[in-house]
PDB file of C-alpha atoms in Angstrom:
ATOM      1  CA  UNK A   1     -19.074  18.108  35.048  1.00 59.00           C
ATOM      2  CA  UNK A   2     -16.568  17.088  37.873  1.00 75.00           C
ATOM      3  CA  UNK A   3     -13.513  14.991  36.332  1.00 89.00           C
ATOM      4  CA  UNK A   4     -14.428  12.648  39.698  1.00 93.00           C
ATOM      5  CA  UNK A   5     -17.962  12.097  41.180  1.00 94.00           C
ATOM      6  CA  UNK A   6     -18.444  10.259  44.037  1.00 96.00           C
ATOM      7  CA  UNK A   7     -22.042   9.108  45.505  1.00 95.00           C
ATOM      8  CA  UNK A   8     -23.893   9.238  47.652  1.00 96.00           C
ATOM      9  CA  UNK A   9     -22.836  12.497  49.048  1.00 95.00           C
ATOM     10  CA  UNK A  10     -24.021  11.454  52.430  1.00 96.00           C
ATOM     11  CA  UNK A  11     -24.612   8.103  54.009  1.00 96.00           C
ATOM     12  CA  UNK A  12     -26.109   7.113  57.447  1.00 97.00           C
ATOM     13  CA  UNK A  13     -25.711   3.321  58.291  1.00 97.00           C
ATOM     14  CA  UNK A  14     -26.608   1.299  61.345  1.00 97.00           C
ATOM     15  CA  UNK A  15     -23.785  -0.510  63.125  1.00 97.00           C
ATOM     16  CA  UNK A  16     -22.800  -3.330  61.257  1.00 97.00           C
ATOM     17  CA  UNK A  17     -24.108  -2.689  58.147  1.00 97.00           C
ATOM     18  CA  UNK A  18     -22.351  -3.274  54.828  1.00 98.00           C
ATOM     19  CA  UNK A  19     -21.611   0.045  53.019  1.00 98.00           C
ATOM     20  CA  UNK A  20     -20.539   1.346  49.569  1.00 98.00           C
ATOM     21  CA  UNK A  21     -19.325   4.061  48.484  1.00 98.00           C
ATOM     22  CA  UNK A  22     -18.706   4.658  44.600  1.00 98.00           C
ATOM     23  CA  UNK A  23     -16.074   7.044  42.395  1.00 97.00           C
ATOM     24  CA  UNK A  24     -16.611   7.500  38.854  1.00 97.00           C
ATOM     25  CA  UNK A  25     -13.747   9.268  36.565  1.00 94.00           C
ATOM     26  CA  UNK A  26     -13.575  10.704  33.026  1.00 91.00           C
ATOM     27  CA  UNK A  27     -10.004  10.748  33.098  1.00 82.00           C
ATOM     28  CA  UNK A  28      -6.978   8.742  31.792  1.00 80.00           C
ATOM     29  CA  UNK A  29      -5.509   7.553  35.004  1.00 81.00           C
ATOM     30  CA  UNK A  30      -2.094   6.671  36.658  1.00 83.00           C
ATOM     31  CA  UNK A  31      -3.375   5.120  40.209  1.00 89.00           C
ATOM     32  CA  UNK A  32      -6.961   5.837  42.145  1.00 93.00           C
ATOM     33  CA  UNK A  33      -6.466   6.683  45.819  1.00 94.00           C
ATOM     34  CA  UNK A  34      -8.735   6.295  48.826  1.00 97.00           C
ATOM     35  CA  UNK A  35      -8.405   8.914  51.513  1.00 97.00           C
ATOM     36  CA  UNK A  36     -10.309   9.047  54.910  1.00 97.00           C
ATOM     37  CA  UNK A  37     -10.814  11.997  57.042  1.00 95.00           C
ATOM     38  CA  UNK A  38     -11.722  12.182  60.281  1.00 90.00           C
ATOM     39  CA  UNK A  39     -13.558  15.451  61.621  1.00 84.00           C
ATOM     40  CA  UNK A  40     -10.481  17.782  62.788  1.00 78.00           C
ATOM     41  CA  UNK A  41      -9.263  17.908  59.302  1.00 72.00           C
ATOM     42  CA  UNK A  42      -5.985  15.226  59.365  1.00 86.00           C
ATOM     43  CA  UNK A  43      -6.307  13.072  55.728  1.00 94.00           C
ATOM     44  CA  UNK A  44      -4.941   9.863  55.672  1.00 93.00           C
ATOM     45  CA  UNK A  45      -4.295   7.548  52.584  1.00 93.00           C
ATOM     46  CA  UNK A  46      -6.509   4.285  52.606  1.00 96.00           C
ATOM     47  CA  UNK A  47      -5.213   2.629  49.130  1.00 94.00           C
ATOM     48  CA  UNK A  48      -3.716   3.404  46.160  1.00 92.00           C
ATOM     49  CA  UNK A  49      -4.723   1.188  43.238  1.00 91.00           C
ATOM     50  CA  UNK A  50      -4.551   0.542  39.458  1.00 88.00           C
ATOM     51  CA  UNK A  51      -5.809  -2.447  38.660  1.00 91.00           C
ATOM     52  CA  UNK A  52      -8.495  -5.489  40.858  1.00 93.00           C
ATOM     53  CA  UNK A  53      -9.126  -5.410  44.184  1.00 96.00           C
ATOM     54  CA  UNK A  54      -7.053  -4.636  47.519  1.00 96.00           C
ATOM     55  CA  UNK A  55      -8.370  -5.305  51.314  1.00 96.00           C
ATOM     56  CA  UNK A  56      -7.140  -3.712  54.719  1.00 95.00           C
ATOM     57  CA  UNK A  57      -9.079  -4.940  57.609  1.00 96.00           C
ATOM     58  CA  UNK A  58     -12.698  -4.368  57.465  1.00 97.00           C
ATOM     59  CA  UNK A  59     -12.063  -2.312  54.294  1.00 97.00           C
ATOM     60  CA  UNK A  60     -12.220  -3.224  50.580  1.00 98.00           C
ATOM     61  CA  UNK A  61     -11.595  -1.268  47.587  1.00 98.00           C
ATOM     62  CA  UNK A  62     -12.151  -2.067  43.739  1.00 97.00           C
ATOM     63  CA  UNK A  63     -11.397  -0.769  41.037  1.00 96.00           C
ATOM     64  CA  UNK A  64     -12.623  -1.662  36.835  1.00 95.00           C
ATOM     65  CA  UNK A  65     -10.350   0.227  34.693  1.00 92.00           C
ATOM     66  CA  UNK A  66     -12.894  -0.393  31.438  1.00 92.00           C
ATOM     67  CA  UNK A  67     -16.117   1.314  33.036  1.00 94.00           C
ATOM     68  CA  UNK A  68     -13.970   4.021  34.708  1.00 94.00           C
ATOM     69  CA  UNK A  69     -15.306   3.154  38.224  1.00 96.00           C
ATOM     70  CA  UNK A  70     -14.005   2.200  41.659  1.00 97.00           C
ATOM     71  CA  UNK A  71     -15.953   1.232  44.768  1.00 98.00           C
ATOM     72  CA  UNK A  72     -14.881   1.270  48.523  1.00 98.00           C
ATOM     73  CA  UNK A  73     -16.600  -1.286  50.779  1.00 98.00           C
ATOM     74  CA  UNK A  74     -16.516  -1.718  54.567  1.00 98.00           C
ATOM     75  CA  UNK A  75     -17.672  -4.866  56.003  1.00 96.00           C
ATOM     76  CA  UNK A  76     -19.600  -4.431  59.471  1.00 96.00           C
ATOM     77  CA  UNK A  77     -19.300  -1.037  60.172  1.00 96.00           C
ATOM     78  CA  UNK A  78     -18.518   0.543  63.058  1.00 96.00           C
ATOM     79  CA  UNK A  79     -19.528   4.072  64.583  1.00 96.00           C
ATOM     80  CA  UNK A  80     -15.556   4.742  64.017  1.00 94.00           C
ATOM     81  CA  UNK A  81     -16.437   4.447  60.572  1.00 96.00           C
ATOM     82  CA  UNK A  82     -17.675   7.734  60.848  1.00 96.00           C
ATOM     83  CA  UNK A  83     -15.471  10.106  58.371  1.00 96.00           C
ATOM     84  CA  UNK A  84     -15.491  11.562  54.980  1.00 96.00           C
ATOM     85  CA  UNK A  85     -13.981   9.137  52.205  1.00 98.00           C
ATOM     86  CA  UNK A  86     -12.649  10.881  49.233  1.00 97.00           C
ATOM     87  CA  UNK A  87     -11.448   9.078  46.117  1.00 96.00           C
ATOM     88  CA  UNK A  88      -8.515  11.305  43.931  1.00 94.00           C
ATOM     89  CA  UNK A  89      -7.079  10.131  40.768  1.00 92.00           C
ATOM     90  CA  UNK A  90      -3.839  10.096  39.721  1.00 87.00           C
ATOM     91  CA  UNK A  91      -3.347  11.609  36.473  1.00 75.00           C
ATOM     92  CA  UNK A  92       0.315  10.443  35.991  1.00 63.00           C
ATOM     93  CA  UNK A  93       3.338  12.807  34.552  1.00 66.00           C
ATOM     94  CA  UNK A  94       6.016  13.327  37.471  1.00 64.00           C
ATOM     95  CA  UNK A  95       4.254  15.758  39.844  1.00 69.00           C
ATOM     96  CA  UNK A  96       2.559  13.300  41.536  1.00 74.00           C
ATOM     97  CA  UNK A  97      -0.663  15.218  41.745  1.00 84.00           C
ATOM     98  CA  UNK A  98      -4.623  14.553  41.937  1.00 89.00           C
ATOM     99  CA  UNK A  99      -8.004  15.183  40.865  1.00 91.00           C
ATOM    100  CA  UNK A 100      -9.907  14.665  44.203  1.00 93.00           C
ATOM    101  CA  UNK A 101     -13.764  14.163  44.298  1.00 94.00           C
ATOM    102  CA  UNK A 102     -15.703  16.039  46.866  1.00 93.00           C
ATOM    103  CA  UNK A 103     -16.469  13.553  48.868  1.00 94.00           C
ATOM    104  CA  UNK A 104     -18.992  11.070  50.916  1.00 96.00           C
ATOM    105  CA  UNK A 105     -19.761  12.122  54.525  1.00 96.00           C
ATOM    106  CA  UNK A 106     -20.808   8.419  56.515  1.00 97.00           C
ATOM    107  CA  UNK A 107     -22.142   8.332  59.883  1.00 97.00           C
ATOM    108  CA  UNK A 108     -22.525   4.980  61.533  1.00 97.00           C
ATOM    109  CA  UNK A 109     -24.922   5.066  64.133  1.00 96.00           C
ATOM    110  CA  UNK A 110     -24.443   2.491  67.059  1.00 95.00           C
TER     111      UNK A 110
ATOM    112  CA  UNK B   1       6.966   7.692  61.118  1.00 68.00           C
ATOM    113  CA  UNK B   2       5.634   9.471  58.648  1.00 69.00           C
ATOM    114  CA  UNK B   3       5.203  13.223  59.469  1.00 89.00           C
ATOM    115  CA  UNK B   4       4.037  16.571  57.800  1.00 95.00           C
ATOM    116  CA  UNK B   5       3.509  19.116  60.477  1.00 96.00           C
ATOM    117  CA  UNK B   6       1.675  23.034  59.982  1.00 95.00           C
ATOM    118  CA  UNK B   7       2.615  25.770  61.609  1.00 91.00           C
ATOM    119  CA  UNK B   8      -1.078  26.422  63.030  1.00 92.00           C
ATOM    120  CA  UNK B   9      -4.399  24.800  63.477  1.00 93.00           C
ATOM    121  CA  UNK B  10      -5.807  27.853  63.776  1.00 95.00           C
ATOM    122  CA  UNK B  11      -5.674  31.289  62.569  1.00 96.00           C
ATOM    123  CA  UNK B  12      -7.697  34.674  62.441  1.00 97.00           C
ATOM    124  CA  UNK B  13      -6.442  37.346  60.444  1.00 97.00           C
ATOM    125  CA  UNK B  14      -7.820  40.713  59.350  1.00 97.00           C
ATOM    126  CA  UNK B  15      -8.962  41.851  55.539  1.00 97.00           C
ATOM    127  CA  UNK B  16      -5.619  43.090  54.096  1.00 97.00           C
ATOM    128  CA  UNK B  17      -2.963  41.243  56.433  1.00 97.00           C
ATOM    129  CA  UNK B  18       0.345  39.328  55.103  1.00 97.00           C
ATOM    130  CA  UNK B  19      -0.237  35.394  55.831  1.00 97.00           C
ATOM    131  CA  UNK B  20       2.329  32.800  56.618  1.00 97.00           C
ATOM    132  CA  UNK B  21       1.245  29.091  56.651  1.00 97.00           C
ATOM    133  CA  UNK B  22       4.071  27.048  56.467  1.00 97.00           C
ATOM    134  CA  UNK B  23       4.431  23.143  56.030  1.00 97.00           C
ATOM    135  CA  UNK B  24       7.241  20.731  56.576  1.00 97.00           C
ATOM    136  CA  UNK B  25       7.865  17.110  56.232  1.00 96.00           C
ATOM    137  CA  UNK B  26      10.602  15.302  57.633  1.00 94.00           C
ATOM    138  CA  UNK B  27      10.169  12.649  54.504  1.00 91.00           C
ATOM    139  CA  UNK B  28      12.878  13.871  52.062  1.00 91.00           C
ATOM    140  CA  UNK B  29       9.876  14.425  49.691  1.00 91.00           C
ATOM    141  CA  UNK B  30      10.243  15.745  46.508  1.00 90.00           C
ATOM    142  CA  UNK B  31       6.829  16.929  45.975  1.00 91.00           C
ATOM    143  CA  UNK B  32       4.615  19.143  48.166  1.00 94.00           C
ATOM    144  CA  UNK B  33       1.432  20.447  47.733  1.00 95.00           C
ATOM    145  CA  UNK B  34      -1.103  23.118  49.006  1.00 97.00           C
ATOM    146  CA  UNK B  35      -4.723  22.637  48.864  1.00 96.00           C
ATOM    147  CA  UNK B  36      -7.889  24.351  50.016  1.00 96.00           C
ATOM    148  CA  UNK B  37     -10.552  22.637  51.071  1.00 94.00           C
ATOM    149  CA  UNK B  38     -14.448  24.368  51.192  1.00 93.00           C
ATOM    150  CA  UNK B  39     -17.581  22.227  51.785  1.00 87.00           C
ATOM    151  CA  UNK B  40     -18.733  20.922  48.516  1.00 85.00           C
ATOM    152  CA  UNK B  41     -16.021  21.418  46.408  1.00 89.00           C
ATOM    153  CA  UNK B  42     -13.408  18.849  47.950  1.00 87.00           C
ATOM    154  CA  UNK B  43      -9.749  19.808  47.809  1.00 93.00           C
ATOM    155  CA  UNK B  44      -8.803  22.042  45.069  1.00 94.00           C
ATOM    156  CA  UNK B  45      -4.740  22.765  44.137  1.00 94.00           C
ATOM    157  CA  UNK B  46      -3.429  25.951  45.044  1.00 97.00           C
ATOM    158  CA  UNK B  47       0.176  25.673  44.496  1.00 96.00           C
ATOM    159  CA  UNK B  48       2.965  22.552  44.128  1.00 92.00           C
ATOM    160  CA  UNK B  49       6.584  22.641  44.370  1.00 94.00           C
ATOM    161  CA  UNK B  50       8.235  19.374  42.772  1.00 90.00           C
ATOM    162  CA  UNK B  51      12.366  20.293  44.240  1.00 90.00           C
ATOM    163  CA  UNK B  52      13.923  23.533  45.963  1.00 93.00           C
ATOM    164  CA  UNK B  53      12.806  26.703  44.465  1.00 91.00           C
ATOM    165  CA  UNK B  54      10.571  25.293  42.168  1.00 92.00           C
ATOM    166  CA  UNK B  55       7.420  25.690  41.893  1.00 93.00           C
ATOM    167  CA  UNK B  56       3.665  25.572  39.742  1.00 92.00           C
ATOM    168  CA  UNK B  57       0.791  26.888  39.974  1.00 94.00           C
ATOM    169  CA  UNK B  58      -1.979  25.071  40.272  1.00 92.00           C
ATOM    170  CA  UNK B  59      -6.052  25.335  40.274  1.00 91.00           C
ATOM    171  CA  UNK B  60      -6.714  28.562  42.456  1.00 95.00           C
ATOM    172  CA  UNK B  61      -3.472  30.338  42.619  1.00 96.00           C
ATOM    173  CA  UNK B  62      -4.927  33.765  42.609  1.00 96.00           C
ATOM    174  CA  UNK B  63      -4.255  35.429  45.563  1.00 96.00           C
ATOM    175  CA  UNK B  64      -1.197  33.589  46.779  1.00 97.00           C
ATOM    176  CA  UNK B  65       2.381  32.961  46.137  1.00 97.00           C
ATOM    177  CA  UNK B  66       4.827  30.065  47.362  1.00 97.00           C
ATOM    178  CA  UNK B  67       8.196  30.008  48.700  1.00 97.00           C
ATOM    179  CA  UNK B  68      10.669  26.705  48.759  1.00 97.00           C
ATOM    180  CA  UNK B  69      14.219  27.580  49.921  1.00 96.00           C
ATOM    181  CA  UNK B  70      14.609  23.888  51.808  1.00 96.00           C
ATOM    182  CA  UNK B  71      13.525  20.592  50.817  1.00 95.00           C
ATOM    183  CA  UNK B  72      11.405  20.108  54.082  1.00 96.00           C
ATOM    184  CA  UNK B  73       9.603  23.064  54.449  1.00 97.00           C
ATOM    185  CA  UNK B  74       6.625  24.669  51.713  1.00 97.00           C
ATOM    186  CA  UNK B  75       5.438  28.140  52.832  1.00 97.00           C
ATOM    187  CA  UNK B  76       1.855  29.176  51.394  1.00 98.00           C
ATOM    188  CA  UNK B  77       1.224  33.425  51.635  1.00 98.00           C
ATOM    189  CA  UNK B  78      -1.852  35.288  51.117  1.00 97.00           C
ATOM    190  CA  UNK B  79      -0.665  38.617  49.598  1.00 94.00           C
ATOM    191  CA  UNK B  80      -3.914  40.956  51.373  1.00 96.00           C
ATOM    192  CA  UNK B  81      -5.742  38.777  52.723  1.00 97.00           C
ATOM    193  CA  UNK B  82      -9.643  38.332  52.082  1.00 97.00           C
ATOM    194  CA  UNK B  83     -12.487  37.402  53.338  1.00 97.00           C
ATOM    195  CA  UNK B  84     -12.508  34.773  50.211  1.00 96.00           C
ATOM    196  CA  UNK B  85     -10.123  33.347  51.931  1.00 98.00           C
ATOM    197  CA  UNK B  86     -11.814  31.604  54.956  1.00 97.00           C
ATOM    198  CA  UNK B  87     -11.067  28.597  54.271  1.00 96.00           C
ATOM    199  CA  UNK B  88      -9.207  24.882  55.301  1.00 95.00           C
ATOM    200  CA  UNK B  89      -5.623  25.015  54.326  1.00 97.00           C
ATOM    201  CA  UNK B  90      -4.135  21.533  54.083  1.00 96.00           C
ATOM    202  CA  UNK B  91      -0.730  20.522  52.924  1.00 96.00           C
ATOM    203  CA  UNK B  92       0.692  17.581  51.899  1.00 95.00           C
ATOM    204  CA  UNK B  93       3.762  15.742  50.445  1.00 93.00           C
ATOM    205  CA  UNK B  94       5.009  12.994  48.279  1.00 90.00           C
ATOM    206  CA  UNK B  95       7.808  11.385  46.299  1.00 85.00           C
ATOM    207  CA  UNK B  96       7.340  12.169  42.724  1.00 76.00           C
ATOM    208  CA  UNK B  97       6.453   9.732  39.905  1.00 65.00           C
ATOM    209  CA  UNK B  98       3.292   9.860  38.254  1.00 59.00           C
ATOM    210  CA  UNK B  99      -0.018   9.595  40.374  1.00 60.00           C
ATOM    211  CA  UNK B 100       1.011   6.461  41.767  1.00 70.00           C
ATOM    212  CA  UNK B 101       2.765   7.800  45.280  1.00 79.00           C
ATOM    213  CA  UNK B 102       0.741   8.168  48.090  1.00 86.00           C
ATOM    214  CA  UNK B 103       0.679  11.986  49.819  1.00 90.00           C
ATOM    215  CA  UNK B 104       0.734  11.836  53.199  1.00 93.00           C
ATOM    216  CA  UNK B 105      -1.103  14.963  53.898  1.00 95.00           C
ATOM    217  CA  UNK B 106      -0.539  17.837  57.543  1.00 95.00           C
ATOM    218  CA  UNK B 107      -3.219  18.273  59.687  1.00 94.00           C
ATOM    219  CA  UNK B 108      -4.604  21.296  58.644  1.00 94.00           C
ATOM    220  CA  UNK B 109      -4.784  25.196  59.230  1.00 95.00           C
ATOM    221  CA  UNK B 110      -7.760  26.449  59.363  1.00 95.00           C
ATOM    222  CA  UNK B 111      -8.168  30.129  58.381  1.00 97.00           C
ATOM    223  CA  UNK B 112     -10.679  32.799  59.307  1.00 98.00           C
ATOM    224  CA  UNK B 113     -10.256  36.533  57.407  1.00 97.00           C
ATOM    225  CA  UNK B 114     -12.423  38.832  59.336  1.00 97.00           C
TER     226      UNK B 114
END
């Protein structure tokens, strides 16, 4: 079993539509990150959070510490929506490193 | 502005051949990182160096070695390359402390071994 599982592996939405994407962990964690990537590869950070709820734009992430779960919500979507989200874990020590999850592929269709 | 560059986008290489990726980040970062990426299994650790010259291994390191000599720059090399080795070759690079630093991740090299 994965240390981080993500669902729904793949997720088609219509423009404007409310989405969800959800991370579950089995580890003691540090911080929970949200990356996007766009197809060409680059990987950019989205938020990093340890505790309640943050919001950028359009996008909204949550985390509950007790269940072990984190959720990452955009509000009307938009065909640039269209990425893979991966959530990663933090496991703490000094390294700095991550347990990533394999990710959601969304395509928002106009 | 934030900036990890890769030597290459892309690469194709022969069953056998020395490979040089190299990575460097103009961020005075302590940590840097190597991953692989391969559909369905997300990014899995190859290698991380947390200062100069230092380095651990991490999830896959079979088949490759590491080299730090300057703060900026993290070299990944495949030994004899394999065909094993087709893969997405992403680095990245933070400042240390815990899980709770964001890595600001290169654009990405991605390999074919014919």
């Amino acid at each position: 079993k994965n240390e981080v599982e993500q669902s729904p592996q793949n997720l088609t939405a219509q423009e404007g539509e409310f989405i969800t994407i959800n991370c579950s962990y089995s580890v003691g964690i540090s911080a929970l990150h949200w990356l996007q990537q766009h197809p060409g590869g680059g990987i950019v950070s989205l938020f990093m959070l340890s505790s309640g709820k943050k919001k950028h734009g359009r996008l909204i992430a949550t985390i509950n510490i007790q269940e072990k779960h984190s959720s990452l919500h955009i509000t009307a979507s938009h065909p640039r929506d269209s990425a893979v989200y991966i959530c990663a874990v933090g496991y703490g020590g000094a390294t700095n490193k991550l347990i990533f999850g394999t990710g959601t592929l969304l395509a928002v269709q106009p | 502005d934030v900036k990890v560059t890769q030597s290459s986008r892309y690469l194709v290489k022969r069953t056998g051949e020395k490979v040089f990726l190299e990575c460097v980040q103009d961020m005075d970062h302590e940590n840097m990182f190597w991953y692989r990426q391969d559909p369905g299994l997300g990014l899995r650790l190859i290698y991380f160096s947390y200062d100069v010259k230092m380095k651990e291994k991490g999830d896959i390191p079979e088949g490759y070695s590491v080299s730090r000599e300057k703060k900026e720059r993290f070299s990944l090399i495949l030994e004899s390359a394999s065909t094993n080795q087709t893969s997405m070759y992403l680095c990245a690079s933070s400042l240390s402390s815990g899980g709770r630093r964001t890595q600001y991740f290169g654009p990405g090299t991605r390999l074919l071994v014919l």
